[in-house]
C-alpha atoms as a printed R data frame, in Angstrom:
    type eleno elety resid chain resno       x       y       z
1   ATOM     1    CA   PHE     A     1  12.784 -31.068 -18.083
2   ATOM     2    CA   LEU     A     2  11.246 -30.692 -14.680
3   ATOM     3    CA   LEU     A     3  10.582 -27.215 -13.414
4   ATOM     4    CA   ASP     A     4   9.324 -26.262  -9.924
5   ATOM     5    CA   ARG     A     5   7.666 -23.040 -11.016
6   ATOM     6    CA   LEU     A     6   5.993 -22.360  -7.674
7   ATOM     7    CA   GLY     A     7   9.212 -22.899  -5.775
8   ATOM     8    CA   ILE     A     8  11.220 -20.696  -8.128
9   ATOM     9    CA   ALA     A     9   8.604 -17.912  -7.933
10  ATOM    10    CA   ARG     A    10   8.596 -18.086  -4.102
11  ATOM    11    CA   ARG     A    11  12.419 -17.840  -4.012
12  ATOM    12    CA   ILE     A    12  12.451 -14.882  -6.376
13  ATOM    13    CA   MET     A    13   9.824 -13.080  -4.284
14  ATOM    14    CA   ALA     A    14  11.619 -13.885  -1.012
15  ATOM    15    CA   GLU     A    15  14.956 -12.574  -2.377
16  ATOM    16    CA   LEU     A    16  13.561  -9.484  -4.118
17  ATOM    17    CA   PRO     A    17  10.896  -7.721  -1.969
18  ATOM    18    CA   TYR     A    18   9.966  -5.272  -4.729
19  ATOM    19    CA   VAL     A    19   8.720  -8.135  -6.898
20  ATOM    20    CA   GLU     A    20   4.932  -8.210  -6.715
21  ATOM    21    CA   ASN     A    21   4.220 -11.164  -9.006
22  ATOM    22    CA   VAL     A    22   6.207 -13.786 -10.887
23  ATOM    23    CA   ASN     A    23   4.928 -15.828 -13.845
24  ATOM    24    CA   ILE     A    24   7.117 -18.696 -15.063
25  ATOM    25    CA   ARG     A    25   6.275 -20.680 -18.170
26  ATOM    26    CA   ARG     A    26   8.050 -23.002 -20.578
27  ATOM    27    CA   ALA     A    27   8.983 -21.898 -24.063
28  ATOM    28    CA   TYR     A    28   9.309 -25.154 -26.008
29  ATOM    29    CA   PRO     A    29  11.520 -26.821 -26.871
30  ATOM    30    CA   ASP     A    30  14.107 -25.783 -24.321
31  ATOM    31    CA   GLY     A    31  13.351 -22.344 -22.949
32  ATOM    32    CA   VAL     A    32  11.845 -20.704 -19.917
33  ATOM    33    CA   ILE     A    33  10.156 -17.329 -19.804
34  ATOM    34    CA   ILE     A    34  10.053 -15.505 -16.453
35  ATOM    35    CA   THR     A    35   7.823 -12.461 -16.236
36  ATOM    36    CA   VAL     A    36   8.215 -10.260 -13.172
37  ATOM    37    CA   GLN     A    37   5.825  -7.535 -12.043
38  ATOM    38    CA   GLU     A    38   7.397  -4.947  -9.818
39  ATOM    39    CA   CYS     A    39   5.631  -3.101  -7.040
40  ATOM    40    CA   ARG     A    40   6.291   0.365  -5.702
41  ATOM    41    CA   ALA     A    41   6.567   1.734  -2.230
42  ATOM    42    CA   ALA     A    42   3.220   3.324  -1.344
43  ATOM    43    CA   ALA     A    43   3.540   4.223   2.310
44  ATOM    44    CA   VAL     A    44   5.943   4.503   5.243
45  ATOM    45    CA   PHE     A    45   5.228   3.566   8.844
46  ATOM    46    CA   GLN     A    46   7.132   3.310  12.066
47  ATOM    47    CA   GLY     A    47   7.980   0.046  13.705
48  ATOM    48    CA   GLU     A    48   6.827  -0.821  17.228
49  ATOM    49    CA   ASP     A    49   8.769   0.990  20.008
50  ATOM    50    CA   GLY     A    50  10.277   3.352  17.450
51  ATOM    51    CA   ASP     A    51  11.974   0.492  15.620
52  ATOM    52    CA   GLY     A    52  12.808   2.593  12.505
53  ATOM    53    CA   TRP     A    53  10.729   3.463   9.516
54  ATOM    54    CA   TRP     A    54   9.617   0.870   6.920
55  ATOM    55    CA   LEU     A    55   8.268   1.074   3.382
56  ATOM    56    CA   ILE     A    56   5.273  -1.030   2.312
57  ATOM    57    CA   ASN     A    57   3.343  -1.528  -0.932
58  ATOM    58    CA   THR     A    58  -0.434  -1.146  -1.225
59  ATOM    59    CA   SER     A    59  -1.000  -4.762  -0.112
60  ATOM    60    CA   GLY     A    60   1.005  -4.331   3.107
61  ATOM    61    CA   LYS     A    61   4.181  -6.137   2.073
62  ATOM    62    CA   ILE     A    62   7.252  -4.664   3.760
63  ATOM    63    CA   LEU     A    63   9.749  -3.609   1.083
64  ATOM    64    CA   GLU     A    64  12.694  -2.133   2.960
65  ATOM    65    CA   GLN     A    65  13.738  -0.063   5.944
66  ATOM    66    CA   ALA     A    66  13.744   3.704   5.357
67  ATOM    67    CA   ALA     A    67  16.106   6.275   6.690
68  ATOM    68    CA   SER     A    68  13.242   8.434   7.938
69  ATOM    69    CA   GLY     A    69   9.490   8.877   7.848
70  ATOM    70    CA   ASP     A    70   9.767  11.355   5.020
71  ATOM    71    CA   VAL     A    71  10.102   9.382   1.829
72  ATOM    72    CA   ALA     A    72   9.154  11.196  -1.407
73  ATOM    73    CA   GLY     A    73   6.149   9.735  -3.159
74  ATOM    74    CA   THR     A    74   4.869   7.750  -0.213
75  ATOM    75    CA   ALA     A    75   2.098   8.327   2.353
76  ATOM    76    CA   ARG     A    76   3.082   8.479   5.950
77  ATOM    77    CA   ILE     A    77   0.981   6.213   8.089
78  ATOM    78    CA   ALA     A    78   0.037   7.433  11.556
79  ATOM    79    CA   GLY     A    79  -1.808   5.440  14.257
80  ATOM    80    CA   LEU     A    80  -0.373   2.065  13.269
81  ATOM    81    CA   THR     A    81   2.868   0.524  14.277
82  ATOM    82    CA   ALA     A    82   4.239  -2.882  13.226
83  ATOM    83    CA   SER     A    83   5.387  -5.808  15.272
84  ATOM    84    CA   PHE     A    84   8.700  -7.312  14.281
85  ATOM    85    CA   PRO     A    85   8.855  -5.775  10.773
86  ATOM    86    CA   ALA     A    86  10.950  -7.787   8.318
87  ATOM    87    CA   VAL     A    87  11.719  -7.125   4.648
88  ATOM    88    CA   GLY     A    88   9.472  -9.298   2.398
89  ATOM    89    CA   ALA     A    89   7.053 -10.082   5.210
90  ATOM    90    CA   ALA     A    90   3.452  -8.942   5.495
91  ATOM    91    CA   LEU     A    91   2.777  -6.003   7.829
92  ATOM    92    CA   ARG     A    92   1.695  -7.246  11.318
93  ATOM    93    CA   ALA     A    93   0.225  -5.091  14.051
94  ATOM    94    CA   PRO     A    94   0.752  -5.462  17.787
95  ATOM    95    CA   GLU     A    95  -2.150  -6.555  20.039
96  ATOM    96    CA   GLY     A    96  -4.961  -4.005  19.946
97  ATOM    97    CA   GLY     A    97  -4.113  -2.682  16.505
98  ATOM    98    CA   THR     A    98  -4.964  -5.634  14.320
99  ATOM    99    CA   TYR     A    99  -8.315  -4.268  13.270
100 ATOM   100    CA   ARG     A   100  -6.515  -1.354  11.533
101 ATOM   101    CA   LEU     A   101  -4.562  -3.619   9.142
102 ATOM   102    CA   PRO     A   102  -7.529  -4.700   6.940
103 ATOM   103    CA   VAL     A   103  -8.728  -1.049   6.951
104 ATOM   104    CA   LEU     A   104  -5.332   0.129   5.737
105 ATOM   105    CA   ARG     A   105  -5.049  -2.561   3.088
106 ATOM   106    CA   GLU     A   106  -8.602  -1.982   1.734
107 ATOM   107    CA   LEU     A   107  -8.102   1.798   1.761
108 ATOM   108    CA   MET     A   108  -4.791   1.705  -0.079
109 ATOM   109    CA   ALA     A   109  -6.182  -0.755  -2.643
110 ATOM   110    CA   ALA     A   110  -9.100   1.585  -3.279
111 ATOM   111    CA   LEU     A   111  -6.865   4.617  -3.554
112 ATOM   112    CA   GLU     A   112  -4.581   2.703  -5.962
113 ATOM   113    CA   SER     A   113  -7.461   1.535  -8.124
114 ATOM   114    CA   GLN     A   114  -8.636   5.112  -8.571
115 ATOM   115    CA   GLY     A   115  -5.148   6.436  -9.276
116 ATOM   116    CA   LEU     A   116  -5.129   8.494  -6.078
117 ATOM   117    CA   MET     A   117  -2.439   6.726  -4.022
118 ATOM   118    CA   GLU     A   118   0.402   8.812  -5.392
119 ATOM   119    CA   GLN     A   119  -1.396  11.978  -4.267
120 ATOM   120    CA   VAL     A   120  -1.736  10.797  -0.629
121 ATOM   121    CA   SER     A   121   0.721  12.421   1.761
122 ATOM   122    CA   SER     A   122  -0.627  10.838   4.959
123 ATOM   123    CA   ILE     A   123  -3.136   8.350   6.336
124 ATOM   124    CA   ALA     A   124  -4.115   8.693  10.000
125 ATOM   125    CA   LEU     A   125  -5.603   5.568  11.560
126 ATOM   126    CA   SER     A   126  -5.547   6.886  15.131
127 ATOM   127    CA   GLY     A   127  -9.272   7.458  15.372
128 ATOM   128    CA   THR     A   128 -11.628   4.823  16.714
129 ATOM   129    CA   SER     A   129 -14.349   5.401  14.122
130 ATOM   130    CA   SER     A   130 -12.713   7.146  11.158
131 ATOM   131    CA   VAL     A   131  -9.548   7.451   9.086
132 ATOM   132    CA   LEU     A   132  -8.077  10.698   7.750
133 ATOM   133    CA   VAL     A   133  -6.518  10.741   4.298
134 ATOM   134    CA   ASP     A   134  -4.542  13.807   3.257
135 ATOM   135    CA   LEU     A   135  -4.079  14.513  -0.419
136 ATOM   136    CA   ASN     A   136  -0.858  16.549  -0.476
137 ATOM   137    CA   GLY     A   137  -2.214  19.234   1.875
138 ATOM   138    CA   TRP     A   138  -4.967  20.048  -0.615
139 ATOM   139    CA   VAL     A   139  -7.945  18.010   0.513
140 ATOM   140    CA   THR     A   140  -8.420  15.903   3.656
141 ATOM   141    CA   LEU     A   141 -10.944  13.052   3.527
142 ATOM   142    CA   GLU     A   142 -12.454  11.859   6.775
143 ATOM   143    CA   ILE     A   143 -14.086   8.487   6.238
144 ATOM   144    CA   GLY     A   144 -15.635   5.899   8.528
145 ATOM   145    CA   LEU     A   145 -13.699   2.742   9.255
146 ATOM   146    CA   THR     A   146 -16.605   0.614   7.980
147 ATOM   147    CA   ALA     A   147 -17.149   2.522   4.746
148 ATOM   148    CA   ASP     A   148 -17.046   0.940   1.301
149 ATOM   149    CA   PHE     A   149 -13.658   2.358   0.348
150 ATOM   150    CA   GLN     A   150 -13.942   1.452  -3.355
151 ATOM   151    CA   GLU     A   151 -17.173   3.423  -3.641
152 ATOM   152    CA   GLU     A   152 -15.929   6.344  -1.596
153 ATOM   153    CA   MET     A   153 -12.681   6.690  -3.500
154 ATOM   154    CA   GLY     A   154 -14.622   6.547  -6.748
155 ATOM   155    CA   THR     A   155 -16.762   9.446  -5.471
156 ATOM   156    CA   LEU     A   156 -13.675  11.351  -4.360
157 ATOM   157    CA   LYS     A   157 -12.044  10.815  -7.755
158 ATOM   158    CA   ALA     A   158 -15.178  12.121  -9.508
159 ATOM   159    CA   ILE     A   159 -15.176  15.206  -7.260
160 ATOM   160    CA   LEU     A   160 -11.528  15.923  -7.911
161 ATOM   161    CA   ASP     A   161 -11.850  15.383 -11.666
162 ATOM   162    CA   SER     A   162 -14.928  17.578 -11.883
163 ATOM   163    CA   GLY     A   163 -12.955  20.708 -11.088
164 ATOM   164    CA   ASP     A   164 -15.386  21.665  -8.350
165 ATOM   165    CA   ILE     A   165 -12.408  21.973  -5.985
166 ATOM   166    CA   GLN     A   166  -9.854  24.448  -7.280
167 ATOM   167    CA   PRO     A   167  -6.126  23.983  -6.584
168 ATOM   168    CA   ASN     A   168  -6.027  27.111  -4.360
169 ATOM   169    CA   GLU     A   169  -8.896  25.759  -2.154
170 ATOM   170    CA   ARG     A   170  -8.227  23.749   0.961
171 ATOM   171    CA   GLY     A   171 -10.662  21.742   3.046
172 ATOM   172    CA   THR     A   172 -11.987  18.541   4.566
173 ATOM   173    CA   ILE     A   173 -14.550  16.203   3.003
174 ATOM   174    CA   ILE     A   174 -16.385  14.237   5.638
175 ATOM   175    CA   LYS     A   175 -18.052  10.989   4.509
């Protein structure tokens, strides 16, 4: 039987925004196996002109509209608004803010790869040369917009895992 695997995967992902990846394969003689990978909401941001709050995953896909900017388990994004946000679409910035999108995506991917994204309470992209990442009010990381985020998040993870910073200590790490 004929099976348009790509078309089916696209329709599933269009209908279900929390689906990150779809794998469709045949199971001979007459079966189909569909494997779905779910994503999670990683951050919340405000739409352009105060157009509500929106949840995104770490790759910048808009998952749903939120009731407010305070969503448990997500980082609040400051300094970036979205133009015409739509569920299932990629995050788009208005004119003048487009350079911040790749920074946000790279930063969130690096945080996620080090297992740090769930500890992030806010990301401030409002600076012209750096970004501020707040880890649940414990540690704030100030990092340059052109930094190697994978390397820097690996260093941050090593510092946090070493125990050199105690839970009762607060401060800013400037990189």
